mmCIF file of C-alpha atoms in Angstrom:
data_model
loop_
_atom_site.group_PDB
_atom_site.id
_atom_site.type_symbol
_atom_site.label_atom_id
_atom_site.label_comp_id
_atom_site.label_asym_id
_atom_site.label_seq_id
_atom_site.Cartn_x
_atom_site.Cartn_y
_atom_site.Cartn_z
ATOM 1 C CA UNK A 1 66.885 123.654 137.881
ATOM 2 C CA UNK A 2 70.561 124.110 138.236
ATOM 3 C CA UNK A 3 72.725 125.287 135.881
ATOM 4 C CA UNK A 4 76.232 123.895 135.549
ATOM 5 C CA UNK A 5 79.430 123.994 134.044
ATOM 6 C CA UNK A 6 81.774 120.631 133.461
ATOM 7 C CA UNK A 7 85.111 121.067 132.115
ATOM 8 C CA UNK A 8 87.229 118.109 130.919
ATOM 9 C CA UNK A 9 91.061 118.391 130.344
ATOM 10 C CA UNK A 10 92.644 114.912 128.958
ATOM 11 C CA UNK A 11 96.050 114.220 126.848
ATOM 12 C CA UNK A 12 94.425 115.216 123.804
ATOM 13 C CA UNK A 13 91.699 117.776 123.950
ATOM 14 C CA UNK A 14 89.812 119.986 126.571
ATOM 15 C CA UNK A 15 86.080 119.827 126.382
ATOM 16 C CA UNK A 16 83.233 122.152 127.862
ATOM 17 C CA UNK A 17 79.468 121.185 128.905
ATOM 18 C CA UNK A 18 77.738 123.932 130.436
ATOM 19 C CA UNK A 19 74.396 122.553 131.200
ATOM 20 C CA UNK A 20 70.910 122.754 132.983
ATOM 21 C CA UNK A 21 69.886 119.637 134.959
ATOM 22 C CA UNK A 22 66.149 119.332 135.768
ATOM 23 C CA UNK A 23 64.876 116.055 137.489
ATOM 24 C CA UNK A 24 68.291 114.181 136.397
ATOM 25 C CA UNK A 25 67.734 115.500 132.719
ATOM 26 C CA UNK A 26 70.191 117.480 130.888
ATOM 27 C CA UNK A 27 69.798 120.117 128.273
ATOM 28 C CA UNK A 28 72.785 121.463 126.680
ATOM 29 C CA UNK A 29 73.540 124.816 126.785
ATOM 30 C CA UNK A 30 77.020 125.115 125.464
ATOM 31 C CA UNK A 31 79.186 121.540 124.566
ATOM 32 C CA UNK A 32 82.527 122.108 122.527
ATOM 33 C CA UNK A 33 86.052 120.593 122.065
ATOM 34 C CA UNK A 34 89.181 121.736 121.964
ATOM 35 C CA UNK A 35 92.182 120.076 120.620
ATOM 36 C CA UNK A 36 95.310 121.595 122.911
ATOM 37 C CA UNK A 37 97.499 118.027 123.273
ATOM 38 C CA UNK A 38 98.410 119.102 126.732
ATOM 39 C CA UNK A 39 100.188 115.268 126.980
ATOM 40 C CA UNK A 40 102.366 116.090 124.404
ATOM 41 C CA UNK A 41 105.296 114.426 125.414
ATOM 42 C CA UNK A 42 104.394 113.371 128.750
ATOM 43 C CA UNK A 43 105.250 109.998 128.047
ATOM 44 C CA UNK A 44 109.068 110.519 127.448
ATOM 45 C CA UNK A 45 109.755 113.545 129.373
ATOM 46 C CA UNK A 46 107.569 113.273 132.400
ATOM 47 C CA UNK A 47 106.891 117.262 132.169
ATOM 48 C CA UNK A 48 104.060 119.144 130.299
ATOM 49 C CA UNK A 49 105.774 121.151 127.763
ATOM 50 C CA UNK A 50 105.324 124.710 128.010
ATOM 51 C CA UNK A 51 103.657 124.808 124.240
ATOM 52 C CA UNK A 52 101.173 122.855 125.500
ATOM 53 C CA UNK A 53 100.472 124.605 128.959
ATOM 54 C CA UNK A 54 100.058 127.615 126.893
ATOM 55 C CA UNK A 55 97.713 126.404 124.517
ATOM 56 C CA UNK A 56 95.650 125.111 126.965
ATOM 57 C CA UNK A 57 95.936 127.987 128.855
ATOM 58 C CA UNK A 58 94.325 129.967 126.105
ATOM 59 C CA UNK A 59 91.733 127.803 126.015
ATOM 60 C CA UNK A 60 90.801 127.865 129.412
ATOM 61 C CA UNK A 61 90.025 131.857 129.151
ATOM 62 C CA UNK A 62 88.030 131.343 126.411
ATOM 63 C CA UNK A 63 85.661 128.325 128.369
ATOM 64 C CA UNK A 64 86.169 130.786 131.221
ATOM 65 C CA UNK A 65 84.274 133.612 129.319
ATOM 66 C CA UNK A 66 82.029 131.138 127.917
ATOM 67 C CA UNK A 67 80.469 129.767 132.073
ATOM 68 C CA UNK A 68 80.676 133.771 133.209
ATOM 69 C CA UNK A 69 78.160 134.510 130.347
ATOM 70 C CA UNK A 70 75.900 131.876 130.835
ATOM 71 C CA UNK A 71 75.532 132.112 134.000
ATOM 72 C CA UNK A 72 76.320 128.857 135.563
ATOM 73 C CA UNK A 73 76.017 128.164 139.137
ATOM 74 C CA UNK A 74 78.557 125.628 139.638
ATOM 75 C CA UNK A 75 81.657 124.814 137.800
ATOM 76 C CA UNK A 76 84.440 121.664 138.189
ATOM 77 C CA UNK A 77 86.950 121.248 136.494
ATOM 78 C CA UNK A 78 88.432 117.524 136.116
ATOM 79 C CA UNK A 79 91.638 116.296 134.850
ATOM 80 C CA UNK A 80 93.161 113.273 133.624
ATOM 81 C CA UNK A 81 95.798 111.197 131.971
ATOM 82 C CA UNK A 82 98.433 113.563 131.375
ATOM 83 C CA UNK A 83 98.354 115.964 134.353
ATOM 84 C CA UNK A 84 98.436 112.878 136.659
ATOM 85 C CA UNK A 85 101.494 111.513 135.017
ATOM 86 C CA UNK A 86 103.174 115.136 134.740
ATOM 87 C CA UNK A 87 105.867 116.256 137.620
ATOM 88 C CA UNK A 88 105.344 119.926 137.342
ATOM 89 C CA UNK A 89 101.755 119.745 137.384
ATOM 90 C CA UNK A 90 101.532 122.360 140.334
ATOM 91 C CA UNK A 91 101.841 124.927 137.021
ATOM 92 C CA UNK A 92 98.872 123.422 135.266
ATOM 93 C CA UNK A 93 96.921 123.693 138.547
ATOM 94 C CA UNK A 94 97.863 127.156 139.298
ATOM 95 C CA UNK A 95 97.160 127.980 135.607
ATOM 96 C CA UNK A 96 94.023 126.735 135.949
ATOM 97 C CA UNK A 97 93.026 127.964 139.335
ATOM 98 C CA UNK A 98 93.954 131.801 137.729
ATOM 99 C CA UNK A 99 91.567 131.099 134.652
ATOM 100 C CA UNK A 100 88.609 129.187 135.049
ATOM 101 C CA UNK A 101 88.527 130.369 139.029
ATOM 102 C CA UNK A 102 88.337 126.711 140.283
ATOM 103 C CA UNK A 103 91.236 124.604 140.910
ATOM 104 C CA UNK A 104 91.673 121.384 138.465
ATOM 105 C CA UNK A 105 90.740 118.136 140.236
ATOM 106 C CA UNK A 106 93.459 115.689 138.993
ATOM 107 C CA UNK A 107 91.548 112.807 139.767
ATOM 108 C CA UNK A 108 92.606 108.793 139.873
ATOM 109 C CA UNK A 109 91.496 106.514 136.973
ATOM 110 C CA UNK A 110 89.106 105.107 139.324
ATOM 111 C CA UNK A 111 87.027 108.071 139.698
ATOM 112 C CA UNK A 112 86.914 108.922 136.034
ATOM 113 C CA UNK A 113 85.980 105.308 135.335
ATOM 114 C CA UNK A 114 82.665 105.735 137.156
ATOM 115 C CA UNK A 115 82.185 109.322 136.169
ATOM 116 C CA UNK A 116 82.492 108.007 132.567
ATOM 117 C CA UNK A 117 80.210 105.006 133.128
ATOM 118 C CA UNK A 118 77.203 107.721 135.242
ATOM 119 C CA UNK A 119 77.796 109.772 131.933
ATOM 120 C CA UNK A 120 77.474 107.129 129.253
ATOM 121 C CA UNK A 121 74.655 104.861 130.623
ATOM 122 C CA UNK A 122 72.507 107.083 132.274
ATOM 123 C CA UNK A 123 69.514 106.975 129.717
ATOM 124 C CA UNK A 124 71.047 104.899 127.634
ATOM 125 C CA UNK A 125 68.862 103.168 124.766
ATOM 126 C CA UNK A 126 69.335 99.580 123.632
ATOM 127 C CA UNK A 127 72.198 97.005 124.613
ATOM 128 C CA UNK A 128 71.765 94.554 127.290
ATOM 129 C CA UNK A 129 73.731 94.612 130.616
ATOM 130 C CA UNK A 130 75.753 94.467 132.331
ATOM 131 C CA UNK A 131 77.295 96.776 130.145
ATOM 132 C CA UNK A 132 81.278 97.278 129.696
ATOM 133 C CA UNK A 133 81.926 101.251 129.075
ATOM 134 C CA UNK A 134 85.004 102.120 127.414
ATOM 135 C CA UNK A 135 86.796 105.336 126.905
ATOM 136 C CA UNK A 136 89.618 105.243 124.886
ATOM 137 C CA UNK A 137 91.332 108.686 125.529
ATOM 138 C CA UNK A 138 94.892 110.539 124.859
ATOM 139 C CA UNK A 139 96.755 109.009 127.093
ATOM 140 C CA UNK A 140 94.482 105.770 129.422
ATOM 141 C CA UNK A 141 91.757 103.702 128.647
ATOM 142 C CA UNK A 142 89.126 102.969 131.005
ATOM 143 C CA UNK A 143 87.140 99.997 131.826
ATOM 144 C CA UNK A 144 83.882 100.498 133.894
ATOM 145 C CA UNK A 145 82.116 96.780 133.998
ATOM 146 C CA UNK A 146 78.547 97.271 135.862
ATOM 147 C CA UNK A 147 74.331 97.032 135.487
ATOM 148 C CA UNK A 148 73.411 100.187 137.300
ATOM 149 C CA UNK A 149 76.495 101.373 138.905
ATOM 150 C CA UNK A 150 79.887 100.490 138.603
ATOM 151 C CA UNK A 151 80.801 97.222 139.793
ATOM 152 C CA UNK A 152 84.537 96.906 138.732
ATOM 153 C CA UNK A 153 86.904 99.114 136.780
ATOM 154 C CA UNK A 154 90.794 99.985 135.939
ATOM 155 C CA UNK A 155 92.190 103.220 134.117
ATOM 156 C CA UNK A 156 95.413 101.693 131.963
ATOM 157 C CA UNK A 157 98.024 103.872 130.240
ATOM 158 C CA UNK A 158 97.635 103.238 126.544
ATOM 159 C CA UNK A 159 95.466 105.766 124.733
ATOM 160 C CA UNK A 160 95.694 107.006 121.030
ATOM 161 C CA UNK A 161 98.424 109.773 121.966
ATOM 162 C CA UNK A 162 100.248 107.890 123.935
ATOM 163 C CA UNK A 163 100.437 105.027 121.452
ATOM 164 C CA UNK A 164 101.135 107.097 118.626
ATOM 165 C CA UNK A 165 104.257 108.889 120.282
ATOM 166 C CA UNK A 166 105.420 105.788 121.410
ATOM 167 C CA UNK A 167 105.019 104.059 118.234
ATOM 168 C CA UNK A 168 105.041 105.287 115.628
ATOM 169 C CA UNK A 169 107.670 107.147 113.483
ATOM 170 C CA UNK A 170 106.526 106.759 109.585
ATOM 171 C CA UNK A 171 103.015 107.607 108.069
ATOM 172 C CA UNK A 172 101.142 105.420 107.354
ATOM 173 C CA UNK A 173 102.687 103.342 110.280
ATOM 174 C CA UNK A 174 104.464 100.342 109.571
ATOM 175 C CA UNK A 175 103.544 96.716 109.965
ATOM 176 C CA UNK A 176 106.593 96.910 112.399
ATOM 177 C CA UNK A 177 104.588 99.779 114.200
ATOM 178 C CA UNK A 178 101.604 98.917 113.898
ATOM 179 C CA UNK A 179 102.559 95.526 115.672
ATOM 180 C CA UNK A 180 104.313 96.937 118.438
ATOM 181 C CA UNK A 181 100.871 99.071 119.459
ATOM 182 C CA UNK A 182 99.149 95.975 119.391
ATOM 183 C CA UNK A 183 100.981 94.068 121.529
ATOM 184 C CA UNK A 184 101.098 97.370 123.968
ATOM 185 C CA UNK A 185 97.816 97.658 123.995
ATOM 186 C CA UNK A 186 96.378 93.477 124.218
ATOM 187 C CA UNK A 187 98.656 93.920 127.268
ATOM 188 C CA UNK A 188 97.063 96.758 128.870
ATOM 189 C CA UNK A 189 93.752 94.995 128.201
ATOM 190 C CA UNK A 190 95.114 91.909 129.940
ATOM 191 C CA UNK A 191 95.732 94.136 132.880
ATOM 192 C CA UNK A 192 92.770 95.456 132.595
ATOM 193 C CA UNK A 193 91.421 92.111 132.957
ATOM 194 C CA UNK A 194 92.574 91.066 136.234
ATOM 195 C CA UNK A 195 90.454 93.690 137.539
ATOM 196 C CA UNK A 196 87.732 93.806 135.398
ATOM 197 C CA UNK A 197 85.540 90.214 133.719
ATOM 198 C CA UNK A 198 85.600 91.545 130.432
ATOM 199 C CA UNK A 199 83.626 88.004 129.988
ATOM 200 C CA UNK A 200 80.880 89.015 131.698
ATOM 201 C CA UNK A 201 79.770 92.169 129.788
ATOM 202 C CA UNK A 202 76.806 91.538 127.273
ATOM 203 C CA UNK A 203 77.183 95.094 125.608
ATOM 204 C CA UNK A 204 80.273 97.420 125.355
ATOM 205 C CA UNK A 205 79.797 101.138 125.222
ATOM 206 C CA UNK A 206 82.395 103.168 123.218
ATOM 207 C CA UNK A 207 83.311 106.626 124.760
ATOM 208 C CA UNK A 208 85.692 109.475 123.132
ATOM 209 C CA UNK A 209 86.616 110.764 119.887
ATOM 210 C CA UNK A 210 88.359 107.888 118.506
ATOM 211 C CA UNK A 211 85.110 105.771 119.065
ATOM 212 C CA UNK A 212 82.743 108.236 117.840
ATOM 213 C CA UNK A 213 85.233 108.981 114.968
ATOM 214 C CA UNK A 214 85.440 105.297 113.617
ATOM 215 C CA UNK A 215 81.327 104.741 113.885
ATOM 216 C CA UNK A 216 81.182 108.262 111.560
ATOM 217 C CA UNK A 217 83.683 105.814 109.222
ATOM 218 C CA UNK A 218 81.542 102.831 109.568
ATOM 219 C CA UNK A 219 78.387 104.955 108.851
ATOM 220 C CA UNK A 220 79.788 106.336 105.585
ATOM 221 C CA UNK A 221 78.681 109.651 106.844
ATOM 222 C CA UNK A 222 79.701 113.104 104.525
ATOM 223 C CA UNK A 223 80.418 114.569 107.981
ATOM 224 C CA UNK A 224 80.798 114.625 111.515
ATOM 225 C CA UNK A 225 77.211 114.374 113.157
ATOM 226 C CA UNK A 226 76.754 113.367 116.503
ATOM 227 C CA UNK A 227 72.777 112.863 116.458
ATOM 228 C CA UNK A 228 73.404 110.209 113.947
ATOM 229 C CA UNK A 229 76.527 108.811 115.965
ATOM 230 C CA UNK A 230 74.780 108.161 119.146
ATOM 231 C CA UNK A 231 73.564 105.002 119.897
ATOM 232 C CA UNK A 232 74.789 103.442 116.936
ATOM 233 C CA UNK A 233 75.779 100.232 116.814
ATOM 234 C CA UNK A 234 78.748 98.900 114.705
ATOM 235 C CA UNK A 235 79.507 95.496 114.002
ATOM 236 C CA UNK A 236 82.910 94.931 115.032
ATOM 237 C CA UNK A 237 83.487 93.619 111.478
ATOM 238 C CA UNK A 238 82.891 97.071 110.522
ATOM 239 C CA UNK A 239 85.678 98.285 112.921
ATOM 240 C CA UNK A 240 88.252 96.379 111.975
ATOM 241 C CA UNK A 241 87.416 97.308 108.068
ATOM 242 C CA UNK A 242 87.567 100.827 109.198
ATOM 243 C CA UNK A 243 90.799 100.125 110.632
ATOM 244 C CA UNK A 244 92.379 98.593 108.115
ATOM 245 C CA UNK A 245 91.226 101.260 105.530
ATOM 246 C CA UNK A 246 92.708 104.125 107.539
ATOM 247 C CA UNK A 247 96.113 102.197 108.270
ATOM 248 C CA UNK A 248 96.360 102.292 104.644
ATOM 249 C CA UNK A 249 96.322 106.279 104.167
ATOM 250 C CA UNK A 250 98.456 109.191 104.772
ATOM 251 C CA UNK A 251 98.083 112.000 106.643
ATOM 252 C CA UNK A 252 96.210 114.058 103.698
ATOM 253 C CA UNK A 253 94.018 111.119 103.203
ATOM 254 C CA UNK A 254 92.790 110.663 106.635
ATOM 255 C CA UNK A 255 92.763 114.644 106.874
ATOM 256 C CA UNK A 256 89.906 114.621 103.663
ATOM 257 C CA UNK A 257 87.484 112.313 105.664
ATOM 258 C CA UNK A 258 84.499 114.089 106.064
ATOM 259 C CA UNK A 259 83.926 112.899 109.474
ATOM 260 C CA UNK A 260 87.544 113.655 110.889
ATOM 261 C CA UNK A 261 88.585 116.509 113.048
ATOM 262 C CA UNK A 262 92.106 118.172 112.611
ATOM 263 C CA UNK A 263 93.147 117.178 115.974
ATOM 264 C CA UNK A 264 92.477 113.636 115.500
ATOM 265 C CA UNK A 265 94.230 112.657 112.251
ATOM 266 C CA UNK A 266 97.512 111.941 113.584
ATOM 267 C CA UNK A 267 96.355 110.213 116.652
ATOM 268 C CA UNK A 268 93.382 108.240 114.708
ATOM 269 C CA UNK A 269 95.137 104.939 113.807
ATOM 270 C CA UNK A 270 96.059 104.351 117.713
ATOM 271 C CA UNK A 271 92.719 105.003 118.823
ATOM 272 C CA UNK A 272 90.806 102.650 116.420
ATOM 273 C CA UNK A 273 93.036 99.667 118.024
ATOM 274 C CA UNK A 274 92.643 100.118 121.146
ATOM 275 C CA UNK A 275 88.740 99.714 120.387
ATOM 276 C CA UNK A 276 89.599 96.723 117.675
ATOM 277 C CA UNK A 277 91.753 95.141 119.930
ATOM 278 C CA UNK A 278 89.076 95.332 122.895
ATOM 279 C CA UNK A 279 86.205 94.130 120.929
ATOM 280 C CA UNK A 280 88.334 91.178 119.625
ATOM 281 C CA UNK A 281 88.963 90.310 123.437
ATOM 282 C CA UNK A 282 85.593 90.572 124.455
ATOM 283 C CA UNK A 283 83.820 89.091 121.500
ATOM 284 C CA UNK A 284 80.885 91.042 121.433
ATOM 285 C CA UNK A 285 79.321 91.395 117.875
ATOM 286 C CA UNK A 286 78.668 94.983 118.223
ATOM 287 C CA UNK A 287 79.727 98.501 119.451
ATOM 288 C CA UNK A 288 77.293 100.258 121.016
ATOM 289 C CA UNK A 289 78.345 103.916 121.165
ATOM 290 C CA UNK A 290 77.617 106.813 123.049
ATOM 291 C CA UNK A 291 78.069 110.404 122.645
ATOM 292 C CA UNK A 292 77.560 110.867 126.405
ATOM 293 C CA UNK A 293 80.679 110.589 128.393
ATOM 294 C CA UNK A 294 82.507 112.034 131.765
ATOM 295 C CA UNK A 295 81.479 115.803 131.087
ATOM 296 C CA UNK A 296 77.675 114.190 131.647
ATOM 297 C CA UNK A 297 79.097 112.540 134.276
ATOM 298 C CA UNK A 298 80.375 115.715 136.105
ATOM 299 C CA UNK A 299 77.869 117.436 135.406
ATOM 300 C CA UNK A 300 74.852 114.974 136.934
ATOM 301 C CA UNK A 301 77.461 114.756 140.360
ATOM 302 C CA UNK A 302 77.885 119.086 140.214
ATOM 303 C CA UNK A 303 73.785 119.069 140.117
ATOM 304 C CA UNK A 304 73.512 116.053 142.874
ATOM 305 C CA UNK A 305 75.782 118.002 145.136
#
């Protein structure tokens, strides 16, 4: 057995597995979420605000007390969209480094791709391959096409922070808004195409909160609950109904879901279309989703050595 701890720091929130990994298994320990927007405003100024540093700062000395208590063995630390777009990200690092006592791995799209698709499809139950994993983050979307392994992938910049800054000024968004993320975003997917046959997948697997936050919609369910959640499979009808329903409500509105957490309801509308959008280019009938992601990921590599 070996006991380890994943940390996961992306434009939106920071999340914590601490875990122990017998014969490729894993039992959770400890898994929780943070919301800390550390990307807030990357996209404009090119800088992680100090705000944001600080608040996830704070929440790296509570994670930090959390490993040292249980014990782990080995810890990593991975980071995405926002500290690889950010010029002063030699503070986050640092930060970090002071903290948690590891130092951040800012690591390329690539490599979260295929930590996202180990995490996701590694006893994964129903769907047919090859499969197409998607994780719709703060700040990229990644596309990991493969059976077994990962046979092609690309990380591209739209996620539902990113989208939302960019976008959108008035709430509920406009039709003016609303078009503008979509034609962001159906780029970005063709982009994502050139790398990746999106053609070829018989199953796509939804990653992240605004996947597993639009199945809790679809499911009608009274509140979040992520043993219902995974491996559920939406019709993509029921995606875009979800869609249009929350495009339709305020702030307060989407805040009185049952299923939503705070730190998603500004960011929600973004998130849910990337996903449509994706499904509509693929034409798959379904979303299978997953409540398995990267931190699984970096955990099975931190046990594997």
């Amino acid at each position: 057995m070996t006991r380890v701890a994943a940390i996961d720091c992306g434009t939106n929130a920071i999340r914590l597995l601490v875990a122990d990994v017998v014969d490729g298994s894993l039992t959770d320990l400890d898994r929780r979420m943070e919301t800390v927007r550390l990307g807030e405003g990357v996209d404009a100024t090119g800088r992680l605000a100090d705000a944001a540093l600080a608040r996830t700062f704070a929440a790296c000395e509570r994670y930090a007390a959390i490993v040292r208590d249980l014990g782990a063995e080995r810890i990593r630390f991975v980071a995405t969209s926002a500290s690889r777009d950010a010029e002063n990200r030699d503070v986050f690092v640092a930060g970090v480094l002071q903290r948690i006592g590891v130092e951040p791995e800012v690591i390329s799209g690539d490599e979260e791709a295929a930590l996202s698709f180990a995490g996701a499809t590694r006893g994964l139950v129903g769907g047919e391959p090859p499969y197409l994993v998607v994780d719709i983050g703060g700040g990229s979307t990644e596309f990991v096409l493969g059976t077994s392994a990962p046979e092609a992938s690309r990380s591209v910049d739209v996620g539902c922070v990113r989208m939302t800054e960019r976008h959108v000024r008035h709430d509920p968004p406009t039709r003016e808004e609303v078009q503008a993320i979509v034609a962001d975003v159906d780029a970005a997917i063709s982009r994502a195409a050139e790398a990746v046959p999106l053609g070829e997948a018989r199953t796509l697997v939804g990653l992240a909160g605004s996947v597993t936050t639009a199945a809790a919609l679809a499911l009608a369910l009274p509140e979040y609950d992520s043993t219902v959640i995974h491996g559920s499979r939406i019709p993509t009808s029921e995606i875009a109904r979800v869609s249009d329903e929350l495009l339709g409500l305020d702030h307060d509105a989407r805040a009185a879901l049952g299923p939503m957490h705070p730190g998603r309801v500004d960011v929600i509308n973004a998130g849910v279309l990337v996903l449509r959008r994706i499904l509509d280019r693929t034409g798959l009938p379904e979303l299978l989703v997953s409540e398995h992601d990267i931190l699984d990921g970096i955990a099975f590599a931190l046990a594997e050595g």
